[in-house]
Coordinates of C-alpha atoms in Angstrom, one line a residue:
Chain A
M1 CA 63.9 28.3 55.1
E2 CA 61.0 27.4 57.8
M3 CA 58.8 28.7 55.4
L4 CA 59.5 26.6 52.6
N5 CA 59.5 23.9 54.4
S6 CA 56.0 24.4 55.6
I7 CA 55.3 24.6 52.5
K8 CA 56.7 21.3 51.0
K9 CA 54.2 19.9 53.6
T10 CA 51.4 21.8 52.4
V11 CA 51.5 21.2 48.5
G12 CA 51.1 18.3 46.6
G13 CA 47.0 18.1 46.2
E14 CA 45.9 15.4 48.0
G15 CA 49.3 14.5 49.0
K16 CA 50.5 11.1 50.7
P17 CA 48.2 9.5 52.5
T18 CA 50.0 7.5 55.4
Q19 CA 47.4 4.9 55.9
V20 CA 46.2 2.5 53.2
A21 CA 42.4 3.2 54.7
T22 CA 42.5 7.2 54.1
E23 CA 43.6 6.6 50.4
K24 CA 40.5 4.3 49.8
K25 CA 38.7 6.8 51.4
M26 CA 39.6 9.4 49.2
E27 CA 39.5 7.3 45.5
A28 CA 36.0 6.7 47.3
T29 CA 35.2 10.4 47.1
M30 CA 37.4 11.7 44.3
E31 CA 34.5 11.4 41.6
A32 CA 31.7 12.4 43.9
K33 CA 33.1 15.6 45.0
P34 CA 35.7 17.4 42.6
V35 CA 38.7 19.3 43.7
A36 CA 37.4 22.4 45.2
N37 CA 38.9 25.7 44.6
K38 CA 40.3 25.2 41.4
I39 CA 41.4 28.5 39.5
K40 CA 39.6 29.5 36.2
L41 CA 42.3 29.7 33.5
G42 CA 42.1 30.4 30.1
H43 CA 43.9 30.9 26.7
V44 CA 43.4 33.9 24.6
H45 CA 44.9 33.8 21.3
L46 CA 45.7 36.7 19.3
S47 CA 48.4 37.0 16.3
G48 CA 50.0 34.1 17.7
C49 CA 51.5 30.7 16.5
T50 CA 49.7 28.6 18.6
G51 CA 53.7 27.7 19.1
C52 CA 52.5 28.7 23.2
L53 CA 50.0 26.6 23.8
V54 CA 52.0 23.6 22.3
S55 CA 54.6 24.9 24.9
T56 CA 52.0 24.8 27.9
A57 CA 50.9 21.0 26.8
D58 CA 54.0 19.6 26.6
N59 CA 54.4 19.8 29.9
N60 CA 52.6 16.6 29.1
L61 CA 51.1 14.6 32.6
G62 CA 52.0 17.9 34.5
F63 CA 49.8 19.7 32.4
I64 CA 46.8 17.1 33.2
K65 CA 48.0 17.4 36.9
I66 CA 47.5 21.1 36.9
L67 CA 44.1 20.7 35.3
D68 CA 43.0 18.2 37.4
N69 CA 44.0 19.3 40.6
Y70 CA 44.6 23.4 40.1
A71 CA 42.8 24.9 37.2
D72 CA 39.9 24.6 35.1
L73 CA 40.7 25.7 31.8
V74 CA 37.4 27.8 31.5
Y75 CA 38.9 29.1 27.5
S76 CA 40.8 27.9 24.8
L77 CA 39.5 28.0 21.2
T78 CA 42.0 25.4 20.2
L79 CA 40.8 22.6 22.8
A80 CA 37.5 23.7 24.1
D81 CA 34.0 24.8 22.4
V82 CA 33.8 27.9 24.6
R83 CA 33.5 30.7 21.9
H84 CA 33.5 33.9 24.2
V85 CA 35.9 35.2 26.3
P86 CA 34.4 34.4 30.1
E87 CA 35.6 35.2 33.3
M88 CA 39.0 34.0 34.0
D89 CA 41.2 33.9 37.3
V90 CA 44.4 33.6 34.7
A91 CA 44.6 34.5 31.1
L92 CA 47.3 33.2 29.1
V93 CA 47.3 35.8 26.1
E94 CA 49.6 34.5 23.0
G95 CA 50.2 36.6 20.1
S96 CA 50.5 40.3 19.5
V97 CA 47.4 42.7 18.4
C98 CA 46.4 43.7 14.9
I99 CA 45.2 47.1 15.6
Q100 CA 43.3 47.1 12.3
D101 CA 41.6 44.1 13.6
H102 CA 38.6 45.3 14.6
E103 CA 38.0 41.9 16.5
S104 CA 41.3 41.1 17.8
V105 CA 41.3 44.7 19.5
E106 CA 37.6 44.1 21.5
E107 CA 39.2 40.5 22.5
I108 CA 42.2 42.0 24.3
R109 CA 40.4 44.5 25.7
E110 CA 37.6 42.6 27.0
T111 CA 40.7 40.0 28.2
R112 CA 41.4 42.6 30.5
E113 CA 38.3 43.3 31.8
K114 CA 37.5 39.7 32.5
A115 CA 40.9 38.9 33.5
K116 CA 42.4 39.2 37.2
I117 CA 45.6 38.2 36.2
V118 CA 46.8 38.7 32.6
V119 CA 49.6 36.9 31.5
A120 CA 51.5 38.1 28.2
L121 CA 52.3 33.9 27.0
G122 CA 55.4 34.2 24.9
S123 CA 57.5 36.8 22.9
C124 CA 55.0 38.1 20.6
A125 CA 52.4 38.8 23.3
C126 CA 55.2 40.1 25.7
Y127 CA 57.5 41.8 22.4
G128 CA 55.8 41.8 19.4
N129 CA 58.3 39.4 18.7
I130 CA 58.6 38.5 14.5
T131 CA 55.4 40.6 14.2
R132 CA 57.4 43.8 15.0
F133 CA 58.2 43.3 11.0
S134 CA 54.8 43.0 9.7
R135 CA 54.0 46.1 7.5
G136 CA 50.7 45.1 5.5
G137 CA 50.4 44.6 2.0
Q138 CA 49.7 40.8 1.7
H139 CA 46.6 39.5 0.3
N140 CA 43.9 39.3 1.5
Q141 CA 43.7 42.0 4.0
P142 CA 46.8 44.0 2.7
Q143 CA 45.8 47.1 5.4
H144 CA 46.8 44.3 8.2
E145 CA 49.7 46.0 8.6
S146 CA 50.2 47.4 12.4
F147 CA 50.8 44.8 15.3
L148 CA 51.5 45.7 18.5
P149 CA 52.3 43.7 22.3
I150 CA 49.2 43.7 24.1
G151 CA 50.8 45.4 26.9
D152 CA 50.4 48.6 24.5
L153 CA 46.9 48.2 24.6
I154 CA 46.1 46.8 28.1
D155 CA 47.9 46.6 31.6
V156 CA 49.7 43.1 31.6
D157 CA 50.6 41.6 35.0
V158 CA 53.3 38.9 34.5
Y159 CA 55.4 38.4 31.1
I160 CA 56.7 34.7 30.1
P161 CA 58.9 35.8 27.3
G162 CA 60.4 33.2 25.1
C163 CA 59.9 32.1 21.6
P164 CA 59.0 29.3 22.4
P165 CA 58.5 30.1 25.9
S166 CA 59.7 27.4 27.8
P167 CA 56.8 24.8 28.9
E168 CA 58.9 24.7 32.7
L169 CA 58.4 28.3 32.8
I170 CA 54.3 28.1 32.0
R171 CA 54.1 25.4 34.6
N172 CA 56.1 27.1 37.4
V173 CA 53.6 30.5 36.8
A174 CA 50.7 28.4 36.4
V175 CA 51.6 26.7 39.8
M176 CA 52.3 30.0 41.3
A177 CA 49.4 32.0 40.4
Y178 CA 47.3 28.8 41.8
L179 CA 48.9 29.1 45.4
L180 CA 49.0 33.3 45.0
L181 CA 45.0 33.3 44.6
E182 CA 44.5 29.6 46.9
G183 CA 47.3 29.4 49.3
D184 CA 48.0 30.0 52.8
E185 CA 49.8 33.0 53.6
D186 CA 53.3 31.5 53.5
Q187 CA 52.4 30.3 49.9
K188 CA 51.1 33.5 48.6
A189 CA 54.5 35.2 50.0
L190 CA 56.6 32.2 48.0
A191 CA 54.6 32.7 44.9
G192 CA 54.6 36.8 45.2
K193 CA 58.5 36.5 45.2
Y194 CA 58.7 34.4 42.5
L195 CA 56.4 36.5 40.1
K196 CA 58.1 39.6 41.0
P197 CA 60.8 39.6 38.5
L198 CA 58.0 38.4 36.1
M199 CA 56.2 40.8 36.9
D200 CA 58.8 43.6 36.8
L201 CA 59.7 42.6 33.1
A202 CA 55.9 43.6 32.2
K203 CA 56.5 47.1 34.0
R204 CA 59.8 47.7 32.0
G205 CA 58.3 48.0 28.4
T206 CA 57.0 46.2 25.3
S207 CA 60.3 46.0 23.2
A208 CA 63.2 43.6 23.0
C209 CA 66.3 42.9 21.1
F210 CA 69.3 41.9 21.0
C211 CA 70.2 45.3 21.7
D212 CA 69.3 44.8 25.1
L213 CA 72.3 43.0 25.9
M214 CA 73.9 46.2 25.0
T215 CA 72.1 48.8 26.8
E216 CA 70.9 47.2 29.9
V217 CA 73.7 44.7 30.3
I218 CA 77.2 45.5 28.5
N219 CA 76.6 49.3 28.2
Q220 CA 76.0 49.2 31.9
G221 CA 78.6 47.3 32.9
L222 CA 77.1 44.5 34.2
C223 CA 77.9 41.6 31.5
M224 CA 80.3 38.9 33.3
G225 CA 80.6 36.7 29.7
C226 CA 78.6 33.8 31.2
G227 CA 77.5 32.8 27.7
T228 CA 73.8 31.9 28.5
C229 CA 72.3 34.6 26.5
A230 CA 73.7 32.7 23.5
A231 CA 72.4 29.3 24.9
A232 CA 68.7 31.1 25.4
C233 CA 68.5 32.4 21.7
P234 CA 66.4 30.3 19.5
V235 CA 68.0 31.4 16.1
R236 CA 71.8 30.9 17.2
A237 CA 72.0 35.0 16.7
I238 CA 74.3 35.5 19.5
T239 CA 77.7 34.3 19.5
H240 CA 81.1 35.3 22.2
E241 CA 84.0 37.2 21.0
F242 CA 86.6 37.2 23.5
G243 CA 83.9 36.4 26.3
K244 CA 81.4 39.3 25.2
P245 CA 78.5 38.7 23.2
Q246 CA 78.4 39.4 19.3
G247 CA 75.0 40.3 17.9
E248 CA 74.1 39.1 14.3
R249 CA 71.0 41.8 14.4
D250 CA 69.4 40.7 11.0
L251 CA 68.9 37.1 12.3
C252 CA 67.7 38.2 15.6
I253 CA 63.6 37.7 15.7
K254 CA 63.4 40.6 18.7
C255 CA 62.1 38.0 21.2
G256 CA 63.8 39.0 24.1
S257 CA 64.7 35.7 25.2
C258 CA 68.5 36.2 25.9
Y259 CA 68.0 39.4 27.9
G260 CA 65.5 37.7 30.0
A261 CA 67.5 34.7 30.3
C262 CA 70.7 36.8 30.9
P263 CA 71.6 36.3 34.9
R264 CA 72.3 39.8 34.8
S265 CA 69.1 41.1 33.8
F266 CA 67.2 40.0 37.2
F267 CA 68.6 37.9 39.5
N268 CA 66.5 37.7 42.7
F269 CA 69.1 36.1 45.2
E270 CA 65.9 35.5 47.9
V271 CA 64.0 32.9 44.9
I272 CA 67.3 31.7 43.2
D273 CA 69.1 31.4 46.5
E274 CA 66.2 28.9 47.4
F275 CA 66.5 27.0 43.8
E276 CA 66.5 23.4 46.0
D277 CA 63.3 23.9 47.7
I278 CA 61.7 25.9 45.3
S279 CA 61.9 22.8 42.7
E280 CA 60.9 20.6 45.1
I281 CA 57.9 22.1 46.1
I282 CA 57.3 22.5 42.1
A283 CA 57.8 18.9 42.0
E284 CA 55.7 17.7 44.8
A285 CA 53.1 20.0 43.6
L286 CA 52.9 18.2 40.6
K287 CA 53.3 14.8 42.1
Chain B
M1 CA 72.6 14.2 57.0
R2 CA 74.3 16.9 59.1
E3 CA 72.5 20.3 59.7
M4 CA 72.6 22.9 57.0
T5 CA 75.3 25.9 57.6
A6 CA 74.0 29.3 56.3
D7 CA 77.3 31.2 56.3
P8 CA 76.7 35.4 55.1
Y9 CA 79.8 34.9 53.3
L10 CA 80.2 31.0 52.2
G11 CA 76.8 30.1 51.5
K12 CA 74.6 27.3 52.3
Y13 CA 76.5 24.0 52.8
I14 CA 76.1 20.4 54.4
T15 CA 80.0 20.0 55.1
C16 CA 83.1 21.3 54.1
V17 CA 86.5 19.8 54.2
S18 CA 90.3 20.1 52.3
A19 CA 90.6 17.5 49.5
R20 CA 92.7 15.8 47.0
S21 CA 92.4 13.4 44.4
T22 CA 93.5 10.1 44.5
D23 CA 94.0 9.8 40.7
K24 CA 97.7 10.5 40.1
E25 CA 97.4 11.1 36.4
I26 CA 94.3 13.6 36.9
L27 CA 96.6 15.6 39.7
K28 CA 99.7 15.9 37.4
K29 CA 98.3 19.0 35.7
A30 CA 95.1 20.2 37.9
Q31 CA 95.8 23.6 39.7
D32 CA 94.7 22.2 43.0
G33 CA 93.4 19.1 44.2
G34 CA 91.7 18.2 41.2
I35 CA 88.5 18.3 42.6
A36 CA 86.7 19.5 39.7
T37 CA 88.1 17.2 37.4
A38 CA 87.6 14.1 39.4
L39 CA 84.0 14.4 40.8
M40 CA 83.0 15.1 37.0
V41 CA 85.4 11.8 35.7
Y42 CA 83.7 10.1 38.7
A43 CA 80.1 11.2 38.1
L44 CA 80.5 10.4 33.9
E45 CA 82.0 6.7 34.7
E46 CA 78.8 6.2 37.5
G47 CA 76.2 7.3 35.0
I48 CA 75.3 10.4 37.1
I49 CA 76.1 12.6 34.0
D50 CA 76.5 11.5 30.7
G51 CA 78.4 14.9 29.9
T52 CA 79.5 17.7 31.3
I53 CA 80.5 21.6 30.2
V54 CA 84.4 22.4 30.6
A55 CA 86.7 25.0 29.8
G56 CA 88.7 23.2 27.0
E57 CA 91.4 24.4 25.0
G58 CA 90.8 27.4 22.9
D59 CA 92.2 28.9 19.7
R60 CA 94.9 30.9 21.1
P61 CA 97.3 30.1 23.9
W62 CA 95.6 30.0 27.5
E63 CA 92.5 31.3 26.1
P64 CA 89.5 28.8 27.3
R65 CA 86.7 27.5 25.1
P66 CA 83.7 25.6 26.5
I67 CA 83.2 22.5 25.2
V68 CA 80.8 19.5 26.1
A69 CA 82.9 16.6 27.2
M70 CA 81.7 13.3 27.3
S71 CA 85.1 11.5 28.0
R72 CA 87.8 11.1 30.8
E73 CA 90.0 12.1 28.2
D74 CA 88.0 15.6 27.5
I75 CA 87.6 16.5 30.8
L76 CA 91.0 15.9 31.7
K77 CA 92.0 18.3 29.0
A78 CA 90.2 21.1 30.7
R79 CA 92.3 21.1 33.7
G80 CA 94.4 24.0 35.1
T81 CA 92.9 27.5 35.7
K82 CA 92.3 30.1 32.6
Y83 CA 92.3 33.3 34.3
S84 CA 90.1 34.5 31.4
I85 CA 86.3 34.3 30.3
S86 CA 85.0 31.2 29.1
P87 CA 81.2 31.6 28.2
Q88 CA 80.3 28.0 29.9
I89 CA 76.4 28.4 29.8
A90 CA 76.5 28.8 26.2
W91 CA 76.3 25.4 25.6
L92 CA 73.9 24.5 28.2
K93 CA 70.8 24.1 26.0
E94 CA 72.7 22.6 23.2
A95 CA 73.9 19.8 25.4
T96 CA 70.4 18.7 25.7
R97 CA 70.2 18.9 22.1
S98 CA 72.5 18.0 19.7
F99 CA 74.3 15.9 22.3
G100 CA 71.2 14.4 23.3
L101 CA 72.4 14.4 26.6
D102 CA 69.8 13.4 29.9
K103 CA 72.2 14.5 32.6
V104 CA 73.9 17.2 32.1
G105 CA 77.1 18.4 34.2
V106 CA 78.1 21.8 34.6
T107 CA 81.5 23.4 35.9
G108 CA 82.2 27.3 35.7
V109 CA 82.7 30.3 38.5
C110 CA 80.3 31.4 40.8
C111 CA 78.2 33.7 38.3
Q112 CA 77.7 30.7 35.7
M113 CA 76.6 28.7 38.8
Q114 CA 74.1 31.2 39.2
A115 CA 73.0 31.5 35.5
V116 CA 72.5 27.7 35.6
R117 CA 70.0 28.1 38.7
K118 CA 68.1 30.9 37.0
A119 CA 67.8 28.9 34.1
Q120 CA 66.1 25.9 36.2
L121 CA 63.8 28.2 38.0
Y122 CA 63.4 31.0 34.8
P123 CA 63.7 29.1 32.1
I124 CA 63.7 31.6 29.4
N125 CA 64.0 29.9 26.4
M126 CA 65.8 27.2 28.2
R127 CA 63.2 24.2 27.4
D128 CA 64.5 21.0 28.8
V129 CA 67.5 22.5 30.7
P130 CA 65.6 22.3 34.6
G131 CA 65.1 18.8 34.9
K132 CA 68.5 18.2 32.9
V133 CA 70.7 19.8 34.9
A134 CA 72.5 16.6 36.8
L135 CA 75.6 17.5 38.6
T136 CA 77.1 21.3 39.2
V137 CA 80.3 21.9 40.4
G138 CA 81.1 25.5 40.7
L139 CA 85.1 27.0 41.8
F140 CA 86.2 30.0 43.9
C141 CA 86.5 33.3 41.4
M142 CA 87.8 36.7 42.8
E143 CA 87.6 38.2 39.3
N144 CA 88.2 37.2 36.2
F145 CA 90.3 38.8 33.0
P146 CA 89.4 39.2 29.3
Y147 CA 91.9 37.8 27.4
K148 CA 93.7 41.3 26.2
S149 CA 93.9 41.4 29.9
L150 CA 95.5 38.3 30.6
Q151 CA 98.1 38.9 28.0
T152 CA 98.8 42.3 29.0
I153 CA 99.6 40.6 32.5
V154 CA 101.5 37.8 31.1
E155 CA 103.1 39.4 28.4
D156 CA 103.7 42.9 29.6
H157 CA 103.8 42.6 33.2
A158 CA 105.5 39.2 34.0
A159 CA 107.1 39.3 31.0
Q160 CA 106.5 36.1 29.8
S161 CA 105.6 34.5 26.3
L162 CA 101.7 33.1 26.8
G163 CA 103.3 29.9 24.4
S164 CA 105.9 29.2 27.2
V165 CA 103.6 29.1 30.4
K166 CA 102.7 26.1 32.4
K167 CA 100.4 27.1 34.9
M168 CA 99.2 30.5 36.2
E169 CA 98.0 31.2 39.9
I170 CA 96.9 34.0 41.9
T171 CA 97.7 33.6 45.5
K172 CA 99.7 35.3 48.1
G173 CA 98.7 38.7 46.8
K174 CA 100.5 38.2 43.8
F175 CA 99.8 36.4 39.9
W176 CA 102.2 33.8 39.4
V177 CA 103.2 33.0 36.1
H178 CA 105.5 29.3 35.9
T179 CA 107.2 28.4 32.6
E180 CA 107.3 25.0 31.1
R181 CA 111.1 25.6 31.4
G182 CA 110.6 26.0 35.5
N183 CA 111.2 30.1 35.3
V184 CA 108.5 31.6 37.9
S185 CA 107.5 35.5 37.7
T186 CA 105.1 37.5 39.6
V187 CA 103.2 40.3 39.3
P188 CA 102.1 42.3 42.2
L189 CA 98.0 42.1 42.5
K190 CA 97.7 45.7 42.7
A191 CA 99.2 46.2 39.2
T192 CA 96.5 43.6 37.4
H193 CA 93.4 45.0 39.0
K194 CA 92.7 48.1 36.2
Y195 CA 92.7 44.8 33.8
E196 CA 89.7 42.8 35.4
Q197 CA 86.3 42.1 33.8
P198 CA 83.9 45.4 35.1
G199 CA 81.2 43.5 35.3
C200 CA 82.7 41.3 38.0
H201 CA 82.7 44.3 40.0
V202 CA 78.8 43.9 41.1
C203 CA 79.4 40.0 41.9
L204 CA 78.5 39.0 45.3
D205 CA 79.4 35.5 45.2
Y206 CA 82.9 34.4 45.9
V207 CA 82.6 30.3 46.9
S208 CA 79.8 29.6 44.2
S209 CA 77.0 29.2 46.9
L210 CA 74.8 28.2 44.2
A211 CA 76.7 24.9 42.9
D212 CA 76.0 21.4 44.6
I213 CA 79.7 21.3 45.3
S214 CA 82.1 24.0 45.2
T215 CA 86.0 23.7 45.6
G216 CA 88.9 26.3 45.5
S217 CA 92.2 26.9 46.3
V218 CA 92.1 28.9 49.3
G219 CA 91.9 27.6 52.5
S220 CA 94.2 24.3 51.8
P221 CA 97.8 23.7 51.6
D222 CA 99.3 23.6 48.3
G223 CA 97.9 20.6 46.1
W224 CA 95.0 20.4 48.2
S225 CA 91.4 21.9 47.7
T226 CA 88.7 23.5 49.9
V227 CA 85.5 21.9 49.2
F228 CA 82.1 22.9 50.3
I229 CA 79.2 20.1 49.7
R230 CA 76.0 21.9 49.6
T231 CA 72.9 20.4 48.1
K232 CA 71.8 16.9 48.7
K233 CA 72.7 15.9 45.2
G234 CA 76.4 17.6 46.2
N235 CA 76.3 15.2 49.1
E236 CA 75.0 12.4 47.7
V237 CA 77.7 12.4 44.9
W238 CA 80.7 13.2 47.6
S239 CA 79.4 10.6 49.8
K240 CA 79.8 8.2 47.1
A241 CA 82.9 9.1 45.5
V242 CA 84.5 9.2 49.6
A243 CA 83.7 5.9 49.9
A244 CA 85.0 4.7 46.2
G245 CA 88.4 5.9 47.2
M246 CA 88.2 8.7 45.0
F247 CA 89.0 11.4 47.4
E248 CA 91.7 12.0 50.1
T249 CA 90.0 14.4 52.8
K250 CA 90.7 16.1 56.3
P251 CA 88.3 18.2 58.7
I252 CA 88.7 21.8 57.2
E253 CA 89.0 22.4 60.8
D254 CA 92.6 20.4 60.9
V255 CA 93.7 22.8 58.0
K256 CA 95.8 26.0 58.0
P257 CA 94.7 28.6 56.7
G258 CA 91.3 27.2 56.7
L259 CA 87.9 28.8 56.7
E260 CA 89.2 31.5 58.6
L261 CA 91.5 33.2 55.7
L262 CA 88.5 32.1 53.1
T263 CA 86.1 33.8 55.1
K264 CA 88.0 37.2 55.6
L265 CA 88.9 37.0 51.3
A266 CA 85.0 36.2 50.8
K267 CA 83.5 39.3 53.2
E268 CA 86.3 41.9 50.9
K269 CA 84.8 40.7 48.0
I270 CA 81.3 41.1 48.9
D271 CA 81.8 44.0 50.8
K272 CA 83.5 45.7 48.6
N273 CA 81.0 44.6 45.7
R274 CA 78.1 45.9 47.7
K275 CA 79.7 49.3 48.0
T276 CA 80.0 49.1 44.1
L277 CA 76.5 48.3 44.0
E278 CA 75.8 51.4 46.3
E279 CA 77.7 53.7 44.5
R280 CA 76.2 52.8 41.1
R281 CA 72.8 54.3 42.8
N282 CA 74.1 57.5 42.7
F283 CA 76.4 57.2 39.6
G284 CA 75.1 59.9 37.6
V285 CA 73.3 63.3 38.6
N286 CA 69.8 61.9 39.9
K287 CA 70.3 59.1 37.7
A288 CA 71.5 55.4 38.3
L289 CA 73.2 52.8 37.0
R290 CA 70.9 49.4 36.7
D291 CA 70.9 47.2 39.6
P292 CA 70.0 43.7 38.7
Y293 CA 69.4 42.5 42.2
A294 CA 67.0 45.1 42.5

């Protein structure tokens, strides 16, 4: 609690000036001196649909705020004219990798070399998702048949699962990555705790399915029938029969959302118990 | 605002009172003090929420079905405890989609409050949900039963027809079944243990610690509820509701059995389930079962 209170006081960019004089002074210097210590953020687009980038942009003014105060977008073919993967603090990688496409394989390898933190953004990058069903045979690269989640080619630090990933989760990870790299000790500690389950998911593996709910939750004696998985599923493949998940596995696109959202996959009390304070900290940072 | 209390078994809260609704119609079929119903009705009428997920009536007698209620009438339909699984959170995202809600209310038990908070902080395919959860009211919960368990307990152990049951209650070491025609049967809780939902045995929350306001029976006399006001949002709504005359309240210190019994039961639940989690670590031979809290 103490720690969270001290963080609340320090996050929030220029903060709330108490005197008008200070406010005017800041306005005057704002253009002359750009915000210091922004992290370098990149968006790397592999075999994805750009929906993950759209989700990022769907943070609306929150995204602009992040770009104003916390991060420079140093690479994003969709939004900027930088042609080659530069050095990045955080690489948001969307899409899986076609291993028969030389350029793609090179790009993911280079991303790992150039980025401090590699984030698998969205379910294609994390788990393969719909590209799990690819098997080649289509014009005009019928040999482009094998797609792997990026974690099968490089080490991935953080997962943001979801198809589409929630804008709010992308925003939280961006803010927390900033705090991790540029914050004081308390902020770093908070960011580390926040990101841990998303790092654990990255360590856990690269495949996902409705079946995760069976093998990792129900089969493990952990399901308590809360219904969250059904809400998270983007294709309504999950219903509840007598309080337990029923999966329509031919509908499932293997995005991993249900297991990720399930409160019996990871439930880190030390973070979630502080939901009120952490929500305020994030809101304050985006004010 | 009063200083926040942080109790290892009762969670964080601003204040705790014994209370009941002043709305006679609500009390007619409420399980206890009508707190969950009255709060959601008040929040709806005041525009604090524009709809809420409640445990409505299902297809079979005493089988709950989660619904998005957007009227006083629909909220009132969810009165009374159904001791079976109602996957409340299944509607959480849909409430912000086809229902078009901006301020969603959620009622449910402890694990369902946990699910809401996780969705708010780690929304995984839960777009729009974090910012649209407006009020959560959590019930105390010791354990829950699959529908077939409930059927077995009521039909075999208590020897009552489910269609005739007016109210069920777990209290004073027994499972009580009250029928419409005035009969009362009890089952010793010991006989019901094997029917509990296994997933409840790893639950470390008794009094819905993550809700804005939590409420339950234990600690207060019959017809009254024990209420914890936990968050800023909860405090704001509760203060307004009390000022508007929605509730009768008594300081919990003046009520028997009060927080002492509640703490005892909370401790029993949490200690027992911590032990279960501990045992899962050595469940096999050099093999563990998974721990969601690790």
